[in-house]
Short mmCIF file of N, CA and C in Angstrom, two decimals:
data_model
loop_
_atom_site.label_atom_id
_atom_site.label_comp_id
_atom_site.label_asym_id
_atom_site.label_seq_id
_atom_site.Cartn_x
_atom_site.Cartn_y
_atom_site.Cartn_z
N MET O 1 117.54 121.83 117.70
CA MET O 1 118.77 121.18 117.28
C MET O 1 119.94 121.84 118.01
N ILE O 2 120.91 121.02 118.36
CA ILE O 2 122.19 121.50 118.88
C ILE O 2 123.18 121.45 117.72
N LEU O 3 123.81 122.58 117.43
CA LEU O 3 124.81 122.66 116.38
C LEU O 3 126.16 122.93 117.04
N ILE O 4 127.13 122.09 116.70
CA ILE O 4 128.47 122.21 117.28
C ILE O 4 129.49 122.22 116.14
N VAL O 5 130.41 123.17 116.21
CA VAL O 5 131.51 123.24 115.25
C VAL O 5 132.79 123.32 116.09
N VAL O 6 133.74 122.45 115.79
CA VAL O 6 134.99 122.44 116.55
C VAL O 6 136.16 122.40 115.57
N LYS O 7 137.15 123.27 115.82
CA LYS O 7 138.40 123.28 115.05
C LYS O 7 139.47 122.56 115.87
N PHE O 8 140.09 121.55 115.26
CA PHE O 8 141.14 120.76 115.91
C PHE O 8 142.46 120.99 115.19
N PRO O 9 143.40 121.73 115.77
CA PRO O 9 144.73 121.83 115.19
C PRO O 9 145.50 120.55 115.52
N VAL O 10 145.99 119.89 114.49
CA VAL O 10 146.62 118.57 114.65
C VAL O 10 148.12 118.67 114.38
N ARG O 11 148.89 117.93 115.15
CA ARG O 11 150.34 117.88 114.93
C ARG O 11 150.59 117.29 113.54
N PRO O 12 151.36 117.98 112.70
CA PRO O 12 151.55 117.52 111.32
C PRO O 12 152.04 116.08 111.23
N GLU O 13 152.93 115.70 112.12
CA GLU O 13 153.48 114.33 112.07
C GLU O 13 152.48 113.28 112.56
N ARG O 14 151.33 113.70 113.08
CA ARG O 14 150.32 112.78 113.60
C ARG O 14 149.03 112.82 112.77
N ALA O 15 149.06 113.53 111.63
CA ALA O 15 147.85 113.72 110.82
C ALA O 15 147.25 112.40 110.34
N ASP O 16 148.07 111.44 109.97
CA ASP O 16 147.53 110.15 109.52
C ASP O 16 146.81 109.43 110.66
N GLU O 17 147.38 109.48 111.85
CA GLU O 17 146.70 108.88 113.01
C GLU O 17 145.39 109.61 113.28
N TRP O 18 145.42 110.94 113.14
CA TRP O 18 144.21 111.72 113.38
C TRP O 18 143.09 111.31 112.43
N THR O 19 143.40 111.17 111.15
CA THR O 19 142.33 110.83 110.20
C THR O 19 141.71 109.47 110.51
N GLY O 20 142.50 108.53 110.99
CA GLY O 20 141.94 107.24 111.41
C GLY O 20 141.03 107.38 112.61
N LEU O 21 141.49 108.11 113.63
CA LEU O 21 140.68 108.34 114.82
C LEU O 21 139.41 109.10 114.45
N ALA O 22 139.54 110.12 113.62
CA ALA O 22 138.39 110.94 113.23
C ALA O 22 137.36 110.14 112.46
N ALA O 23 137.80 109.27 111.56
CA ALA O 23 136.87 108.45 110.78
C ALA O 23 136.10 107.49 111.68
N ASP O 24 136.80 106.84 112.59
CA ASP O 24 136.13 105.93 113.53
C ASP O 24 135.12 106.67 114.39
N TYR O 25 135.52 107.85 114.85
CA TYR O 25 134.64 108.64 115.70
C TYR O 25 133.39 109.09 114.93
N ALA O 26 133.57 109.56 113.71
CA ALA O 26 132.43 110.00 112.90
C ALA O 26 131.45 108.85 112.67
N ASN O 27 131.96 107.68 112.38
CA ASN O 27 131.08 106.52 112.18
C ASN O 27 130.26 106.23 113.43
N ALA O 28 130.90 106.30 114.57
CA ALA O 28 130.21 106.02 115.83
C ALA O 28 129.16 107.09 116.12
N VAL O 29 129.51 108.35 115.94
CA VAL O 29 128.57 109.44 116.24
C VAL O 29 127.38 109.39 115.29
N ASN O 30 127.63 109.15 114.02
CA ASN O 30 126.53 109.09 113.05
C ASN O 30 125.57 107.94 113.34
N ALA O 31 126.01 106.94 114.07
CA ALA O 31 125.15 105.81 114.42
C ALA O 31 124.31 106.08 115.67
N GLU O 32 124.60 107.17 116.39
CA GLU O 32 123.85 107.49 117.60
C GLU O 32 122.42 107.88 117.25
N GLU O 33 121.49 107.47 118.09
CA GLU O 33 120.07 107.70 117.85
C GLU O 33 119.72 109.18 117.72
N GLY O 34 120.32 110.05 118.50
CA GLY O 34 120.00 111.47 118.46
C GLY O 34 120.85 112.31 117.54
N SER O 35 121.78 111.67 116.81
CA SER O 35 122.66 112.40 115.90
C SER O 35 121.93 112.69 114.59
N LEU O 36 121.95 113.95 114.16
CA LEU O 36 121.38 114.32 112.87
C LEU O 36 122.44 114.26 111.78
N PHE O 37 123.67 114.66 112.13
CA PHE O 37 124.79 114.59 111.18
C PHE O 37 126.09 114.81 111.94
N PHE O 38 127.18 114.31 111.37
CA PHE O 38 128.52 114.54 111.88
C PHE O 38 129.45 114.44 110.69
N GLU O 39 130.20 115.49 110.43
CA GLU O 39 131.11 115.52 109.28
C GLU O 39 132.43 116.15 109.66
N TRP O 40 133.50 115.66 109.03
CA TRP O 40 134.82 116.25 109.18
C TRP O 40 135.21 116.96 107.89
N SER O 41 135.93 118.06 108.01
CA SER O 41 136.54 118.76 106.89
C SER O 41 137.95 119.13 107.28
N ARG O 42 138.75 119.39 106.26
CA ARG O 42 140.12 119.84 106.49
C ARG O 42 140.25 121.26 105.97
N SER O 43 140.83 122.15 106.74
CA SER O 43 140.96 123.54 106.36
C SER O 43 141.84 123.69 105.11
N LEU O 44 141.40 124.54 104.19
CA LEU O 44 142.21 124.84 103.01
C LEU O 44 143.35 125.79 103.37
N GLU O 45 143.12 126.66 104.35
CA GLU O 45 144.13 127.64 104.75
C GLU O 45 145.13 127.09 105.75
N GLU O 46 144.70 126.15 106.57
CA GLU O 46 145.55 125.53 107.59
C GLU O 46 145.41 124.02 107.46
N PRO O 47 146.19 123.37 106.60
CA PRO O 47 145.99 121.95 106.29
C PRO O 47 146.09 121.00 107.48
N ASN O 48 146.64 121.46 108.58
CA ASN O 48 146.70 120.61 109.77
C ASN O 48 145.58 120.93 110.77
N THR O 49 144.58 121.67 110.30
CA THR O 49 143.40 121.95 111.12
C THR O 49 142.22 121.20 110.53
N PHE O 50 141.58 120.42 111.37
CA PHE O 50 140.40 119.65 110.99
C PHE O 50 139.20 120.25 111.70
N VAL O 51 138.07 120.30 111.01
CA VAL O 51 136.87 120.92 111.55
C VAL O 51 135.74 119.89 111.54
N CYS O 52 135.09 119.72 112.67
CA CYS O 52 133.91 118.87 112.70
C CYS O 52 132.68 119.74 112.82
N VAL O 53 131.64 119.33 112.12
CA VAL O 53 130.34 119.97 112.17
C VAL O 53 129.38 118.88 112.58
N GLU O 54 128.70 119.08 113.70
CA GLU O 54 127.80 118.04 114.19
C GLU O 54 126.48 118.64 114.64
N GLY O 55 125.44 117.88 114.42
CA GLY O 55 124.11 118.30 114.84
C GLY O 55 123.43 117.19 115.61
N PHE O 56 122.81 117.57 116.72
CA PHE O 56 122.06 116.61 117.53
C PHE O 56 120.62 117.08 117.64
N ARG O 57 119.71 116.16 117.71
CA ARG O 57 118.27 116.44 117.74
C ARG O 57 117.91 117.49 118.78
N ASP O 58 118.48 117.39 119.98
CA ASP O 58 118.16 118.29 121.08
C ASP O 58 119.23 118.15 122.16
N SER O 59 119.06 118.91 123.24
CA SER O 59 120.08 118.88 124.29
C SER O 59 120.18 117.51 124.96
N GLU O 60 119.09 116.78 125.01
CA GLU O 60 119.14 115.43 125.58
C GLU O 60 120.02 114.51 124.73
N ALA O 61 119.89 114.63 123.42
CA ALA O 61 120.74 113.82 122.52
C ALA O 61 122.20 114.22 122.66
N GLY O 62 122.46 115.52 122.82
CA GLY O 62 123.83 115.98 123.04
C GLY O 62 124.40 115.46 124.34
N ALA O 63 123.58 115.45 125.38
CA ALA O 63 124.03 114.93 126.68
C ALA O 63 124.31 113.43 126.59
N ALA O 64 123.47 112.70 125.87
CA ALA O 64 123.69 111.26 125.69
C ALA O 64 124.99 111.02 124.93
N HIS O 65 125.27 111.88 123.95
CA HIS O 65 126.48 111.74 123.14
C HIS O 65 127.74 111.78 124.00
N VAL O 66 127.83 112.73 124.92
CA VAL O 66 129.05 112.84 125.73
C VAL O 66 129.18 111.70 126.74
N GLY O 67 128.15 110.90 126.88
CA GLY O 67 128.21 109.73 127.75
C GLY O 67 128.58 108.45 127.03
N THR O 68 128.78 108.51 125.71
CA THR O 68 129.07 107.30 124.93
C THR O 68 130.53 106.87 125.09
N ASP O 69 130.77 105.60 124.88
CA ASP O 69 132.15 105.08 124.89
C ASP O 69 132.98 105.73 123.79
N ALA O 70 132.36 105.98 122.63
CA ALA O 70 133.09 106.58 121.51
C ALA O 70 133.60 107.97 121.89
N PHE O 71 132.77 108.77 122.54
CA PHE O 71 133.19 110.11 122.97
C PHE O 71 134.32 110.00 123.99
N LYS O 72 134.17 109.11 124.94
CA LYS O 72 135.20 108.94 125.97
C LYS O 72 136.53 108.51 125.37
N ARG O 73 136.49 107.58 124.39
CA ARG O 73 137.72 107.15 123.71
C ARG O 73 138.36 108.32 122.95
N PHE O 74 137.51 109.08 122.25
CA PHE O 74 138.01 110.20 121.46
C PHE O 74 138.72 111.23 122.33
N VAL O 75 138.09 111.63 123.44
CA VAL O 75 138.73 112.64 124.30
C VAL O 75 139.93 112.08 125.06
N GLU O 76 140.02 110.77 125.16
CA GLU O 76 141.20 110.15 125.77
C GLU O 76 142.39 110.16 124.79
N GLN O 77 142.13 109.91 123.50
CA GLN O 77 143.19 109.77 122.51
C GLN O 77 143.59 111.09 121.85
N ALA O 78 142.65 112.01 121.69
CA ALA O 78 142.90 113.25 120.94
C ALA O 78 144.02 114.12 121.51
N PRO O 79 144.19 114.23 122.84
CA PRO O 79 145.24 115.11 123.35
C PRO O 79 146.65 114.77 122.85
N GLU O 80 146.88 113.52 122.52
CA GLU O 80 148.20 113.13 122.00
C GLU O 80 148.41 113.60 120.57
N LEU O 81 147.33 113.94 119.87
CA LEU O 81 147.41 114.25 118.45
C LEU O 81 147.24 115.72 118.12
N VAL O 82 146.62 116.49 119.01
CA VAL O 82 146.41 117.91 118.73
C VAL O 82 147.64 118.73 119.10
N SER O 83 147.80 119.86 118.40
CA SER O 83 148.94 120.73 118.67
C SER O 83 148.57 121.92 119.55
N ALA O 84 147.29 122.15 119.74
CA ALA O 84 146.78 123.23 120.60
C ALA O 84 145.37 122.86 121.02
N GLN O 85 144.84 123.59 121.98
CA GLN O 85 143.50 123.30 122.46
C GLN O 85 142.46 123.58 121.37
N PRO O 86 141.57 122.64 121.08
CA PRO O 86 140.53 122.87 120.09
C PRO O 86 139.61 124.02 120.50
N GLN O 87 139.03 124.67 119.51
CA GLN O 87 138.11 125.78 119.72
C GLN O 87 136.72 125.36 119.26
N ILE O 88 135.67 125.72 120.03
CA ILE O 88 134.32 125.22 119.79
C ILE O 88 133.31 126.35 119.69
N ILE O 89 132.30 126.12 118.85
CA ILE O 89 131.09 126.94 118.81
C ILE O 89 129.94 125.99 119.10
N TYR O 90 129.10 126.35 120.06
CA TYR O 90 127.96 125.53 120.48
C TYR O 90 126.72 126.41 120.39
N VAL O 91 125.73 125.98 119.59
CA VAL O 91 124.51 126.75 119.42
C VAL O 91 123.31 125.85 119.67
N ASP O 92 122.44 126.28 120.56
CA ASP O 92 121.17 125.59 120.79
C ASP O 92 120.11 126.32 119.97
N ALA O 93 119.63 125.69 118.92
CA ALA O 93 118.67 126.30 118.00
C ALA O 93 117.42 125.42 117.93
N PRO O 94 116.53 125.52 118.92
CA PRO O 94 115.39 124.61 118.98
C PRO O 94 114.46 124.68 117.77
N GLU O 95 114.43 125.82 117.07
CA GLU O 95 113.54 125.95 115.92
C GLU O 95 114.09 125.32 114.65
N VAL O 96 115.35 124.89 114.67
CA VAL O 96 115.99 124.30 113.50
C VAL O 96 116.04 122.78 113.66
N SER O 97 115.78 122.06 112.56
CA SER O 97 115.78 120.60 112.65
C SER O 97 116.83 119.94 111.77
N GLY O 98 117.66 120.73 111.11
CA GLY O 98 118.70 120.15 110.26
C GLY O 98 119.03 121.08 109.11
N TRP O 99 119.63 120.52 108.09
CA TRP O 99 120.06 121.28 106.92
C TRP O 99 118.84 121.72 106.10
N GLY O 100 118.97 122.85 105.45
CA GLY O 100 117.95 123.34 104.52
C GLY O 100 118.63 123.86 103.27
N PRO O 101 117.86 124.10 102.21
CA PRO O 101 118.46 124.55 100.94
C PRO O 101 118.98 125.99 101.03
N MET O 102 120.08 126.22 100.36
CA MET O 102 120.63 127.58 100.25
C MET O 102 119.99 128.24 99.04
N GLY O 103 119.27 129.31 99.26
CA GLY O 103 118.52 129.95 98.18
C GLY O 103 119.35 130.64 97.14
N GLU O 104 120.54 131.11 97.48
CA GLU O 104 121.35 131.90 96.56
C GLU O 104 122.05 131.09 95.48
N ILE O 105 122.23 129.80 95.70
CA ILE O 105 122.96 128.99 94.71
C ILE O 105 122.15 127.74 94.39
N GLN O 106 121.97 127.53 93.08
CA GLN O 106 121.33 126.32 92.60
C GLN O 106 122.10 125.84 91.38
N PRO O 107 122.13 124.54 91.11
CA PRO O 107 122.86 124.06 89.93
C PRO O 107 122.25 124.60 88.64
N ARG O 108 123.09 124.83 87.67
CA ARG O 108 122.62 125.29 86.34
C ARG O 108 122.68 124.16 85.37
#
């Protein structure tokens, strides 16, 4: 699995536009054949920072992702909305296939 986490600092006055772009992008990515998951979150400490967590089946699926029209549209539109360069973590974890249960916490 390829695991990618990206922090996007967004211009406060453009946050509404960002959420629309982000929602459309998430829908498109989640529909990709090699996508395992794609989710957006908003930072509690920095409300104008949005974080995406995405997983792809393997490096081939990740490579296919960056060739999609949705990715190209996103990287074309995002520079107008961000306030600084996004920061990324990219991990290739071939032995992992997706989410698993957290052993330390279970519902009571």
